[in-house]
Amino acid sequence: MAAIFLVMNMDAETAFWCLATLLHRSDEHFYPMRQMFLPGVELYRQRIDRFTVLLKTHAPHIANHFEQLGVSCSMFAPTWLLSVFAVYRDFDLVTKVWDVFLTEDYSIVYKVALALLKCHEKMMMKLQLEEVIDLLNVRIVRLDCEKVMKTAFELPDLL
């Protein structure tokens, strides 16, 4: 999905080199994306675990509701964390997330994930397990992109 997103927004050669850089780039706050897909998927597991802790820290009310329902982050967050929201239906949100992701670091993914949950908190508190999973995986189609990004940027540094 990321490759498709890149090709849609730049010429093929630039998209190739951008994807290669994403897969291999490594610095203090930007782990090489390639590690998310290696056998054992250790980095992926670490990111799910990290997001679970962040959810409990920054949105404890939502985390408690999820715990009561039996919802774990691994039930909805993988597509968000693995694709950096490239599979998301709201193209405005995807482009804004990728703009920050490419120029800064991976923390924007955590921030937007938390912001999406916070922006839908009232609705989620009324839902049961299947409805919450459906909402998070399928139905969050209409949202206020500006509100989500504003909420995300209000969160502290998460790395």
Tab-separated table of C-alpha atoms in Angstrom:
chain	number	residue	atom	x	y	z
A	1	MET	CA	0.000	0.000	0.000
A	2	ALA	CA	2.797	2.403	0.830
A	3	ALA	CA	4.365	1.828	-2.590
A	4	ILE	CA	1.053	2.577	-4.306
A	5	PHE	CA	0.659	5.731	-2.239
A	6	LEU	CA	4.161	6.858	-3.220
A	7	VAL	CA	3.705	6.079	-6.930
A	8	MET	CA	0.441	8.031	-6.948
A	9	ASN	CA	2.251	11.098	-5.664
A	10	MET	CA	5.586	11.060	-7.512
A	11	ASP	CA	7.329	9.575	-10.514
A	12	ALA	CA	8.247	5.872	-10.400
A	13	GLU	CA	11.980	6.305	-9.814
A	14	THR	CA	11.497	8.779	-6.971
A	15	ALA	CA	8.855	6.500	-5.440
A	16	PHE	CA	11.259	3.545	-5.623
A	17	TRP	CA	14.051	5.410	-3.853
A	18	CYS	CA	11.652	6.816	-1.290
A	19	LEU	CA	10.367	3.315	-0.477
A	20	ALA	CA	13.920	1.926	-0.333
A	21	THR	CA	14.854	4.684	2.107
A	22	LEU	CA	11.786	3.970	4.225
A	23	LEU	CA	12.632	0.302	4.414
A	24	HIS	CA	16.260	0.866	5.396
A	25	ARG	CA	16.366	4.275	7.111
A	26	SER	CA	17.508	4.040	10.691
A	27	ASP	CA	18.126	6.718	13.240
A	28	GLU	CA	17.209	7.355	16.843
A	29	HIS	CA	13.461	7.814	16.227
A	30	PHE	CA	12.910	6.173	12.856
A	31	TYR	CA	13.343	2.425	12.815
A	32	PRO	CA	13.729	0.801	9.408
A	33	MET	CA	10.252	-0.233	8.259
A	34	ARG	CA	11.779	-3.420	6.854
A	35	GLN	CA	12.054	-4.795	10.397
A	36	MET	CA	8.266	-4.717	10.688
A	37	PHE	CA	8.061	-7.482	8.101
A	38	LEU	CA	11.023	-9.730	8.934
A	39	PRO	CA	10.410	-13.272	10.254
A	40	GLY	CA	9.333	-13.098	13.863
A	41	VAL	CA	7.936	-9.582	13.282
A	42	GLU	CA	9.655	-8.370	16.458
A	43	LEU	CA	9.436	-4.655	15.657
A	44	TYR	CA	5.743	-5.029	14.821
A	45	ARG	CA	5.125	-6.665	18.212
A	46	GLN	CA	7.091	-3.921	19.941
A	47	ARG	CA	4.991	-1.258	18.226
A	48	ILE	CA	1.709	-2.948	19.216
A	49	ASP	CA	2.980	-3.218	22.795
A	50	ARG	CA	4.093	0.422	22.743
A	51	PHE	CA	0.731	1.554	21.408
A	52	THR	CA	-1.063	-0.439	24.119
A	53	VAL	CA	0.970	1.371	26.797
A	54	LEU	CA	0.352	4.740	25.127
A	55	LEU	CA	-3.384	4.050	25.015
A	56	LYS	CA	-3.436	3.271	28.747
A	57	THR	CA	-1.404	6.398	29.482
A	58	HIS	CA	-3.076	8.957	27.206
A	59	ALA	CA	-6.615	7.580	26.920
A	60	PRO	CA	-7.220	5.495	30.060
A	61	HIS	CA	-11.011	5.731	29.770
A	62	ILE	CA	-10.889	4.159	26.303
A	63	ALA	CA	-8.300	1.586	27.427
A	64	ASN	CA	-10.543	0.549	30.344
A	65	HIS	CA	-13.572	0.247	28.076
A	66	PHE	CA	-11.564	-1.866	25.637
A	67	GLU	CA	-10.360	-4.071	28.491
A	68	GLN	CA	-13.948	-4.602	29.700
A	69	LEU	CA	-15.006	-5.582	26.180
A	70	GLY	CA	-11.975	-7.774	25.534
A	71	VAL	CA	-10.661	-5.534	22.746
A	72	SER	CA	-6.886	-5.576	22.327
A	73	CYS	CA	-4.878	-3.217	20.162
A	74	SER	CA	-3.828	-6.161	18.004
A	75	MET	CA	-7.461	-6.424	16.861
A	76	PHE	CA	-7.499	-3.060	15.091
A	77	ALA	CA	-4.093	-1.333	15.129
A	78	PRO	CA	-2.027	-3.580	12.811
A	79	THR	CA	-3.281	-1.989	9.600
A	80	TRP	CA	-2.712	1.477	11.059
A	81	LEU	CA	0.790	0.725	12.342
A	82	LEU	CA	2.021	-1.410	9.437
A	83	SER	CA	0.773	0.802	6.617
A	84	VAL	CA	1.213	4.166	8.356
A	85	PHE	CA	-2.486	4.677	7.572
A	86	ALA	CA	-1.933	4.183	3.820
A	87	VAL	CA	-4.916	1.809	3.751
A	88	TYR	CA	-7.157	4.441	5.303
A	89	ARG	CA	-10.133	5.706	3.334
A	90	ASP	CA	-9.640	9.407	4.099
A	91	PHE	CA	-6.997	10.544	1.611
A	92	ASP	CA	-6.584	13.946	3.283
A	93	LEU	CA	-5.683	12.240	6.549
A	94	VAL	CA	-3.324	9.799	4.821
A	95	THR	CA	-1.422	12.554	3.039
A	96	LYS	CA	-1.081	14.620	6.209
A	97	VAL	CA	0.144	11.618	8.214
A	98	TRP	CA	2.649	10.667	5.515
A	99	ASP	CA	3.881	14.236	5.204
A	100	VAL	CA	4.781	14.286	8.904
A	101	PHE	CA	5.997	10.670	8.861
A	102	LEU	CA	8.423	11.301	6.007
A	103	THR	CA	9.762	14.556	7.398
A	104	GLU	CA	9.859	13.706	11.097
A	105	ASP	CA	9.460	10.240	12.594
A	106	TYR	CA	7.162	7.325	13.397
A	107	SER	CA	5.611	9.001	16.448
A	108	ILE	CA	2.959	10.591	14.218
A	109	VAL	CA	1.502	7.114	13.668
A	110	TYR	CA	0.974	6.645	17.402
A	111	LYS	CA	-0.384	10.164	17.758
A	112	VAL	CA	-2.923	9.808	14.942
A	113	ALA	CA	-3.999	6.380	16.207
A	114	LEU	CA	-4.634	7.857	19.659
A	115	ALA	CA	-6.335	10.901	18.145
A	116	LEU	CA	-8.693	8.710	16.096
A	117	LEU	CA	-9.692	6.866	19.244
A	118	LYS	CA	-10.133	10.086	21.217
A	119	CYS	CA	-12.234	11.678	18.467
A	120	HIS	CA	-14.548	8.644	18.439
A	121	GLU	CA	-14.570	8.053	22.194
A	122	LYS	CA	-18.222	9.015	22.826
A	123	MET	CA	-19.422	6.702	20.084
A	124	MET	CA	-17.174	3.803	21.162
A	125	MET	CA	-18.352	3.954	24.776
A	126	LYS	CA	-21.829	2.934	23.590
A	127	LEU	CA	-20.651	-0.013	21.477
A	128	GLN	CA	-20.006	-3.668	22.155
A	129	LEU	CA	-17.002	-5.740	21.050
A	130	GLU	CA	-18.003	-6.500	17.452
A	131	GLU	CA	-19.259	-2.969	16.871
A	132	VAL	CA	-16.042	-1.405	18.196
A	133	ILE	CA	-13.899	-3.651	15.985
A	134	ASP	CA	-16.133	-2.912	12.992
A	135	LEU	CA	-15.917	0.825	13.654
A	136	LEU	CA	-12.134	0.806	13.973
A	137	ASN	CA	-11.437	-1.505	11.037
A	138	VAL	CA	-14.136	-0.542	8.594
A	139	ARG	CA	-16.508	2.273	9.354
A	140	ILE	CA	-14.353	5.233	10.356
A	141	VAL	CA	-14.887	6.780	6.971
A	142	ARG	CA	-16.207	10.228	7.756
A	143	LEU	CA	-14.194	12.247	10.154
A	144	ASP	CA	-12.910	15.720	10.649
A	145	CYS	CA	-9.325	15.376	9.423
A	146	GLU	CA	-8.353	18.737	10.891
A	147	LYS	CA	-9.750	17.728	14.292
A	148	VAL	CA	-7.856	14.428	14.218
A	149	MET	CA	-4.569	16.111	13.296
A	150	LYS	CA	-5.085	18.891	15.877
A	151	THR	CA	-5.742	16.252	18.548
A	152	ALA	CA	-2.662	14.322	17.430
A	153	PHE	CA	-0.398	17.372	17.615
A	154	GLU	CA	-1.674	18.212	21.097
A	155	LEU	CA	-0.218	14.941	22.372
A	156	PRO	CA	3.294	15.044	23.858
A	157	ASP	CA	6.305	13.427	22.225
A	158	LEU	CA	5.591	9.688	22.259
A	159	LEU	CA	8.935	8.116	21.335
